[in-house]
GROMACS .gro file of C-alpha atoms in nm:
model
  326
    1MET     CA    1  -6.084  -8.707  17.273
    2ILE     CA    2  -5.973  -8.345  17.277
    3ILE     CA    3  -5.778  -8.197  17.533
    4ARG     CA    4  -5.687  -7.878  17.624
    5ARG     CA    5  -5.309  -7.819  17.655
    6ALA     CA    6  -5.267  -7.545  17.948
    7GLY     CA    7  -5.071  -7.233  17.874
    8TYR     CA    8  -5.126  -7.251  17.479
    9GLY     CA    9  -5.119  -6.894  17.351
   10LEU     CA   10  -5.472  -6.962  17.166
   11ASP     CA   11  -5.591  -7.197  17.430
   12GLN     CA   12  -5.704  -7.402  17.127
   13PRO     CA   13  -5.798  -7.780  17.169
   14TYR     CA   14  -5.544  -8.027  17.071
   15PRO     CA   15  -5.563  -8.352  16.937
   16SER     CA   16  -5.559  -8.668  17.162
   17GLU     CA   17  -5.204  -8.765  17.018
   18ILE     CA   18  -5.051  -8.455  17.181
   19THR     CA   19  -5.105  -8.546  17.560
   20PRO     CA   20  -5.006  -8.345  17.825
   21ARG     CA   21  -4.705  -8.385  18.051
   22ALA     CA   22  -4.755  -8.534  18.369
   23VAL     CA   23  -4.383  -8.517  18.510
   24PHE     CA   24  -4.401  -8.145  18.491
   25GLU     CA   25  -4.723  -8.067  18.672
   26GLU     CA   26  -4.674  -8.307  18.929
   27ARG     CA   27  -4.370  -8.156  19.030
   28ARG     CA   28  -4.507  -7.807  19.003
   29GLN     CA   29  -4.834  -7.926  19.206
   30PHE     CA   30  -4.619  -8.079  19.440
   31ILE     CA   31  -4.423  -7.746  19.533
   32ARG     CA   32  -4.763  -7.536  19.521
   33GLN     CA   33  -4.914  -7.762  19.765
   34LEU     CA   34  -4.617  -7.703  19.983
   35ALA     CA   35  -4.585  -7.342  19.976
   36LEU     CA   36  -4.981  -7.319  20.045
   37GLY     CA   37  -4.942  -7.587  20.335
   38SER     CA   38  -4.657  -7.438  20.541
   39VAL     CA   39  -4.395  -7.181  20.563
   40ALA     CA   40  -4.089  -7.409  20.484
   41GLY     CA   41  -4.326  -7.496  20.139
   42SER     CA   42  -4.353  -7.111  20.071
   43ALA     CA   43  -3.986  -7.088  20.100
   44LEU     CA   44  -3.902  -7.379  19.892
   45TRP     CA   45  -4.138  -7.234  19.603
   46GLU     CA   46  -3.954  -6.900  19.642
   47MET     CA   47  -3.609  -7.063  19.611
   48ALA     CA   48  -3.714  -7.288  19.323
   49ASN     CA   49  -3.787  -6.978  19.154
   50ARG     CA   50  -3.474  -6.819  19.228
   51GLU     CA   51  -3.287  -7.078  19.131
   52ALA     CA   52  -3.460  -7.123  18.766
   53HIS     CA   53  -3.426  -6.740  18.690
   54ALA     CA   54  -3.045  -6.769  18.816
   55GLN     CA   55  -2.923  -6.778  18.475
   56THR     CA   56  -3.086  -6.473  18.340
   57ALA     CA   57  -2.968  -6.261  18.646
   58SER     CA   58  -2.610  -6.392  18.602
   59ALA     CA   59  -2.616  -6.378  18.259
   60GLN     CA   60  -2.259  -6.348  18.068
   61LYS     CA   61  -2.256  -6.017  17.827
   62LEU     CA   62  -2.208  -6.074  17.459
   63VAL     CA   63  -2.037  -5.813  17.262
   64ALA     CA   64  -2.198  -5.709  16.913
   65SER     CA   65  -2.202  -5.452  16.671
   66PRO     CA   66  -2.534  -5.337  16.618
   67ASN     CA   67  -2.622  -5.392  16.242
   68PRO     CA   68  -2.883  -5.099  16.139
   69ALA     CA   69  -2.944  -5.298  15.806
   70TYR     CA   70  -3.122  -5.577  16.026
   71ALA     CA   71  -3.317  -5.321  16.281
   72ILE     CA   72  -3.681  -5.277  16.255
   73LEU     CA   73  -3.798  -4.987  16.442
   74ASP     CA   74  -4.087  -5.176  16.627
   75LYS     CA   75  -4.079  -5.089  17.035
   76LYS     CA   76  -3.861  -5.359  17.166
   77THR     CA   77  -4.028  -5.691  17.373
   78SER     CA   78  -3.900  -5.656  17.735
   79GLN     CA   79  -3.641  -5.887  17.809
   80LYS     CA   80  -3.847  -6.013  18.143
   81ASP     CA   81  -4.131  -6.110  17.890
   82ALA     CA   82  -3.885  -6.261  17.608
   83THR     CA   83  -3.712  -6.474  17.885
   84THR     CA   84  -4.027  -6.600  18.061
   85TYR     CA   85  -4.306  -6.687  17.776
   86ASN     CA   86  -4.157  -6.944  17.584
   87ASN     CA   87  -4.178  -7.253  17.367
   88PHE     CA   88  -3.915  -7.548  17.463
   89TYR     CA   89  -4.118  -7.831  17.511
   90GLU     CA   90  -3.789  -8.011  17.639
   91PHE     CA   91  -3.851  -7.831  17.958
   92GLY     CA   92  -4.232  -7.827  17.938
   93THR     CA   93  -4.518  -7.709  17.776
   94ASP     CA   94  -4.655  -7.440  17.978
   95LYS     CA   95  -4.493  -7.104  17.819
   96SER     CA   96  -4.345  -7.049  18.202
   97GLU     CA   97  -4.227  -7.384  18.254
   98PRO     CA   98  -3.863  -7.337  18.043
   99ALA     CA   99  -3.748  -7.031  18.266
  100ILE     CA  100  -3.833  -7.281  18.568
  101MET     CA  101  -3.708  -7.598  18.440
  102ALA     CA  102  -3.435  -7.526  18.186
  103GLY     CA  103  -3.137  -7.473  18.494
  104SER     CA  104  -3.060  -7.797  18.468
  105LEU     CA  105  -2.910  -7.766  18.072
  106LYS     CA  106  -2.529  -7.746  18.107
  107THR     CA  107  -2.402  -7.553  17.771
  108ARG     CA  108  -2.029  -7.613  17.837
  109PRO     CA  109  -1.889  -7.813  17.726
  110TRP     CA  110  -2.085  -7.806  17.406
  111THR     CA  111  -1.998  -7.910  17.012
  112VAL     CA  112  -2.203  -7.909  16.705
  113SER     CA  113  -2.158  -8.194  16.447
  114ILE     CA  114  -2.167  -8.057  16.067
  115GLU     CA  115  -2.229  -8.347  15.862
  116GLY     CA  116  -2.344  -8.500  15.533
  117GLU     CA  117  -2.342  -8.375  15.194
  118VAL     CA  118  -2.037  -8.156  15.261
  119LYS     CA  119  -1.663  -8.181  15.156
  120LYS     CA  120  -1.542  -8.113  15.495
  121PRO     CA  121  -1.736  -8.228  15.761
  122PHE     CA  122  -1.651  -8.183  16.122
  123ILE     CA  123  -1.728  -8.103  16.496
  124ILE     CA  124  -1.668  -7.759  16.624
  125ASP     CA  125  -1.676  -7.660  16.970
  126ILE     CA  126  -1.936  -7.357  17.095
  127ASP     CA  127  -1.657  -7.116  17.163
  128SER     CA  128  -1.506  -7.181  16.801
  129LEU     CA  129  -1.827  -7.149  16.646
  130LEU     CA  130  -1.857  -6.802  16.847
  131LYS     CA  131  -1.570  -6.671  16.682
  132LEU     CA  132  -1.650  -6.848  16.357
  133ALA     CA  133  -1.748  -6.493  16.212
  134THR     CA  134  -1.815  -6.108  16.350
  135LEU     CA  135  -2.135  -6.076  16.590
  136GLU     CA  136  -2.391  -5.868  16.518
  137GLU     CA  137  -2.678  -5.770  16.698
  138ARG     CA  138  -2.985  -5.783  16.478
  139ILE     CA  139  -3.367  -5.659  16.615
  140TYR     CA  140  -3.608  -5.920  16.456
  141ARG     CA  141  -3.981  -5.976  16.436
  142PHE     CA  142  -4.053  -6.312  16.591
  143ARG     CA  143  -4.392  -6.436  16.516
  144CYS     CA  144  -4.541  -6.763  16.690
  145VAL     CA  145  -4.776  -6.961  16.483
  146GLU     CA  146  -5.012  -6.991  16.809
  147GLY     CA  147  -5.074  -6.601  16.722
  148TRP     CA  148  -4.840  -6.396  16.910
  149SER     CA  149  -4.560  -6.192  16.830
  150MET     CA  150  -4.231  -6.017  17.025
  151VAL     CA  151  -3.930  -5.813  16.902
  152VAL     CA  152  -3.602  -5.916  17.003
  153PRO     CA  153  -3.282  -5.782  16.972
  154TRP     CA  154  -3.074  -6.100  16.883
  155ILE     CA  155  -2.663  -6.166  16.868
  156GLY     CA  156  -2.526  -6.407  16.607
  157TYR     CA  157  -2.410  -6.406  16.250
  158SER     CA  158  -2.600  -6.555  15.916
  159LEU     CA  159  -2.570  -6.881  15.898
  160SER     CA  160  -2.409  -6.857  15.545
  161HIS     CA  161  -2.059  -6.816  15.698
  162LEU     CA  162  -2.098  -7.202  15.853
  163ILE     CA  163  -2.221  -7.287  15.508
  164LYS     CA  164  -1.894  -7.179  15.336
  165LYS     CA  165  -1.679  -7.344  15.580
  166ALA     CA  166  -1.854  -7.663  15.534
  167GLU     CA  167  -1.870  -7.649  15.163
  168PRO     CA  168  -2.158  -7.816  15.075
  169THR     CA  169  -2.175  -8.113  14.774
  170GLY     CA  170  -2.353  -8.049  14.457
  171ASN     CA  171  -2.610  -8.310  14.620
  172ALA     CA  172  -2.699  -8.094  14.932
  173LYS     CA  173  -3.074  -7.950  14.895
  174TYR     CA  174  -3.145  -7.916  15.253
  175ILE     CA  175  -3.028  -7.863  15.586
  176GLU     CA  176  -3.131  -8.046  15.901
  177PHE     CA  177  -3.127  -7.915  16.253
  178VAL     CA  178  -3.095  -8.177  16.559
  179THR     CA  179  -3.148  -8.020  16.951
  180LEU     CA  180  -2.986  -8.186  17.221
  181ASP     CA  181  -3.176  -8.487  17.342
  182ASP     CA  182  -3.101  -8.593  17.691
  183LYS     CA  183  -3.380  -8.685  17.948
  184LYS     CA  184  -3.134  -8.644  18.245
  185GLN     CA  185  -3.098  -8.251  18.160
  186MET     CA  186  -3.427  -8.218  17.981
  187PRO     CA  187  -3.719  -8.356  18.179
  188GLY     CA  188  -3.956  -8.258  17.887
  189VAL     CA  189  -3.818  -8.556  17.666
  190ARG     CA  190  -3.964  -8.804  17.867
  191SER     CA  191  -4.271  -8.697  17.756
  192PRO     CA  192  -4.452  -8.838  17.432
  193VAL     CA  193  -4.556  -8.486  17.328
  194LEU     CA  194  -4.325  -8.503  17.011
  195ASP     CA  195  -4.104  -8.755  16.834
  196TRP     CA  196  -3.767  -8.655  17.011
  197PRO     CA  197  -3.510  -8.523  16.920
  198TYR     CA  198  -3.669  -8.210  16.796
  199THR     CA  199  -3.565  -8.159  16.451
  200GLU     CA  200  -3.605  -7.884  16.182
  201GLY     CA  201  -3.499  -7.821  15.824
  202LEU     CA  202  -3.479  -7.583  15.533
  203ARG     CA  203  -3.381  -7.565  15.171
  204LEU     CA  204  -3.032  -7.494  15.150
  205ASP     CA  205  -3.126  -7.124  14.967
  206GLU     CA  206  -3.341  -7.047  15.246
  207ALA     CA  207  -3.047  -7.128  15.494
  208ALA     CA  208  -2.817  -6.929  15.324
  209HIS     CA  209  -3.003  -6.590  15.309
  210PRO     CA  210  -2.876  -6.329  15.519
  211LEU     CA  211  -3.151  -6.323  15.738
  212ALA     CA  212  -3.089  -6.670  15.853
  213LEU     CA  213  -2.921  -6.617  16.191
  214LEU     CA  214  -2.704  -6.853  16.368
  215THR     CA  215  -2.768  -6.706  16.737
  216PHE     CA  216  -2.569  -6.697  17.051
  217GLY     CA  217  -2.739  -6.392  17.237
  218MET     CA  218  -3.020  -6.162  17.315
  219TYR     CA  219  -3.029  -5.807  17.484
  220GLY     CA  220  -2.637  -5.806  17.481
  221GLU     CA  221  -2.624  -6.107  17.670
  222VAL     CA  222  -2.538  -6.468  17.606
  223LEU     CA  223  -2.861  -6.681  17.514
  224PRO     CA  224  -3.023  -6.812  17.879
  225ASN     CA  225  -3.122  -7.176  17.879
  226GLN     CA  226  -3.475  -7.126  17.829
  227ASN     CA  227  -3.429  -6.955  17.499
  228GLY     CA  228  -3.239  -7.231  17.319
  229ALA     CA  229  -2.856  -7.188  17.505
  230PRO     CA  230  -2.581  -7.199  17.387
  231VAL     CA  231  -2.693  -7.179  17.016
  232ARG     CA  232  -2.994  -7.149  16.803
  233MET     CA  233  -3.166  -7.055  16.465
  234VAL     CA  234  -3.360  -6.771  16.412
  235LEU     CA  235  -3.519  -6.759  16.099
  236PRO     CA  236  -3.767  -6.383  16.122
  237TRP     CA  237  -4.004  -6.480  15.813
  238LYS     CA  238  -4.111  -6.809  15.954
  239TYR     CA  239  -4.298  -6.916  16.233
  240GLY     CA  240  -4.091  -6.970  16.567
  241PHE     CA  241  -4.082  -7.345  16.609
  242LYS     CA  242  -3.884  -7.344  16.288
  243SER     CA  243  -3.591  -7.156  16.505
  244VAL     CA  244  -3.471  -7.431  16.638
  245LYS     CA  245  -3.269  -7.401  16.964
  246SER     CA  246  -3.002  -7.555  17.117
  247ILE     CA  247  -2.836  -7.756  16.846
  248VAL     CA  248  -2.625  -8.011  16.850
  249LYS     CA  249  -2.611  -8.141  16.459
  250ILE     CA  250  -2.657  -7.965  16.176
  251ARG     CA  251  -2.664  -8.180  15.864
  252PHE     CA  252  -2.688  -8.139  15.510
  253THR     CA  253  -2.940  -8.353  15.301
  254LYS     CA  254  -3.055  -8.459  14.945
  255GLU     CA  255  -3.372  -8.520  15.031
  256GLN     CA  256  -3.623  -8.308  15.238
  257PRO     CA  257  -3.572  -8.361  15.604
  258ALA     CA  258  -3.851  -8.475  15.841
  259THR     CA  259  -3.942  -8.201  16.106
  260ALA     CA  260  -4.067  -8.248  16.436
  261TRP     CA  261  -4.408  -8.060  16.409
  262ASN     CA  262  -4.437  -8.171  16.068
  263LYS     CA  263  -4.438  -8.532  16.164
  264THR     CA  264  -4.661  -8.482  16.460
  265ALA     CA  265  -4.937  -8.280  16.313
  266PRO     CA  266  -4.827  -8.232  15.920
  267ARG     CA  267  -5.195  -8.100  15.854
  268GLU     CA  268  -5.102  -7.784  16.068
  269TYR     CA  269  -4.744  -7.756  16.042
  270GLY     CA  270  -4.623  -7.762  15.695
  271PHE     CA  271  -4.231  -7.771  15.613
  272TYR     CA  272  -4.210  -7.412  15.511
  273SER     CA  273  -4.413  -7.267  15.773
  274ASN     CA  274  -4.347  -6.915  15.618
  275VAL     CA  275  -4.553  -6.657  15.804
  276ASN     CA  276  -4.882  -6.591  15.559
  277PRO     CA  277  -5.193  -6.405  15.690
  278GLU     CA  278  -5.376  -6.590  15.386
  279VAL     CA  279  -5.344  -6.913  15.507
  280ASP     CA  280  -5.505  -6.968  15.839
  281HIS     CA  281  -5.394  -7.241  16.057
  282PRO     CA  282  -5.662  -7.525  16.065
  283ARG     CA  283  -5.816  -7.400  16.433
  284TRP     CA  284  -5.753  -7.038  16.412
  285SER     CA  285  -5.669  -6.715  16.182
  286GLN     CA  286  -5.353  -6.581  16.108
  287ALA     CA  287  -5.461  -6.276  15.992
  288SER     CA  288  -5.370  -6.116  16.310
  289GLU     CA  289  -5.136  -6.137  16.619
  290ARG     CA  290  -5.115  -6.014  16.991
  291ARG     CA  291  -4.775  -5.844  17.037
  292ILE     CA  292  -4.633  -5.983  17.387
  293GLY     CA  293  -4.640  -5.657  17.614
  294GLU     CA  294  -4.940  -5.516  17.464
  295ASP     CA  295  -5.175  -5.691  17.638
  296GLY     CA  296  -5.400  -5.438  17.816
  297LEU     CA  297  -5.775  -5.461  17.796
  298PHE     CA  298  -5.773  -5.212  17.530
  299ALA     CA  299  -5.500  -5.376  17.331
  300ARG     CA  300  -5.598  -5.414  16.940
  301LYS     CA  301  -5.414  -5.686  16.763
  302ARG     CA  302  -5.180  -5.609  16.504
  303LYS     CA  303  -5.228  -5.744  16.121
  304THR     CA  304  -5.000  -5.991  16.041
  305LEU     CA  305  -4.765  -5.920  15.784
  306MET     CA  306  -4.658  -6.147  15.431
  307PHE     CA  307  -4.365  -6.319  15.578
  308ASN     CA  308  -4.331  -6.152  15.890
  309GLY     CA  309  -4.246  -5.791  15.722
  310TYR     CA  310  -3.942  -5.949  15.572
  311PRO     CA  311  -4.017  -5.914  15.175
  312GLU     CA  312  -3.676  -5.970  15.071
  313VAL     CA  313  -3.713  -6.355  15.106
  314ALA     CA  314  -4.014  -6.345  14.858
  315SER     CA  315  -3.790  -6.447  14.570
  316LEU     CA  316  -3.688  -6.757  14.721
  317TYR     CA  317  -4.056  -6.886  14.677
  318ALA     CA  318  -4.112  -6.744  14.316
  319GLY     CA  319  -4.361  -6.943  14.154
  320MET     CA  320  -4.468  -7.164  14.442
  321ASP     CA  321  -4.805  -7.180  14.555
  322LEU     CA  322  -4.784  -7.073  14.884
  323LYS     CA  323  -5.128  -7.224  15.007
  324LYS     CA  324  -4.982  -7.558  14.890
  325PHE     CA  325  -4.628  -7.524  15.029
  326TYR     CA  326  -4.738  -7.356  15.373
   0.00000   0.00000   0.00000
């Protein structure tokens, strides 16, 4: 059986084990029916949208120093597009649903547990984590495995600062990241679309690369809930699903950690998931991409760049067959 997932970037068929989420569609259809059926229903629909987007409208400013060493010259994606076109399955599988549904996420208080193969395991609250190093604004390309891309001004600091504080032991070879898993706050985790909680991982040397950004904000403001508040990773040379959101655990491990999408569809989503125009997804080409905001009738797709245009990470993979280690 093959199903189609509504809102999927390329509208590709999905295998039967990736099931649609009834919870979200029921709610959305109910509100739509009310809106179509009455003035009161229409007001409810508008109220739901206002409530969902309130977090963006009332966002707090986040002071950071621009770092020109990490500022590409491409035109930035509009803040509206970057905050309303999202993949965050904990709040729905349609691109618009995270912005509508993520208002339920409470980002204070929030702690992140640092554990595993480290000399100094600790739990740190989000405000202390924000002060661990100087915040920088970095303008990065962001490439989704689905074939679309953005250019986003993120705010954070290199993950290497946190790694240094944790003091990994000689046994630490990888880092596993774990997202919050809370059915009350995140209705999407009631769906079997993935094996929750969402987990991702990196080799330790990848995690320590200066480009790996522990991220707290975007567009001069704190992260909106739908974009992974209050803390996420941004890994600009890898496909977007590697940039795990709403992190609650960072675990240093001896063995390569299992990751959410690799467990669900290992043939399609490898552990490394570096942007590589020469390695196609099994169901579509990765040689080109569409830039969000350039969706006009005559808009041309862009050529996908190796490592998404960040050649400074190439040395991390010297001698590796990147078609095998995709």
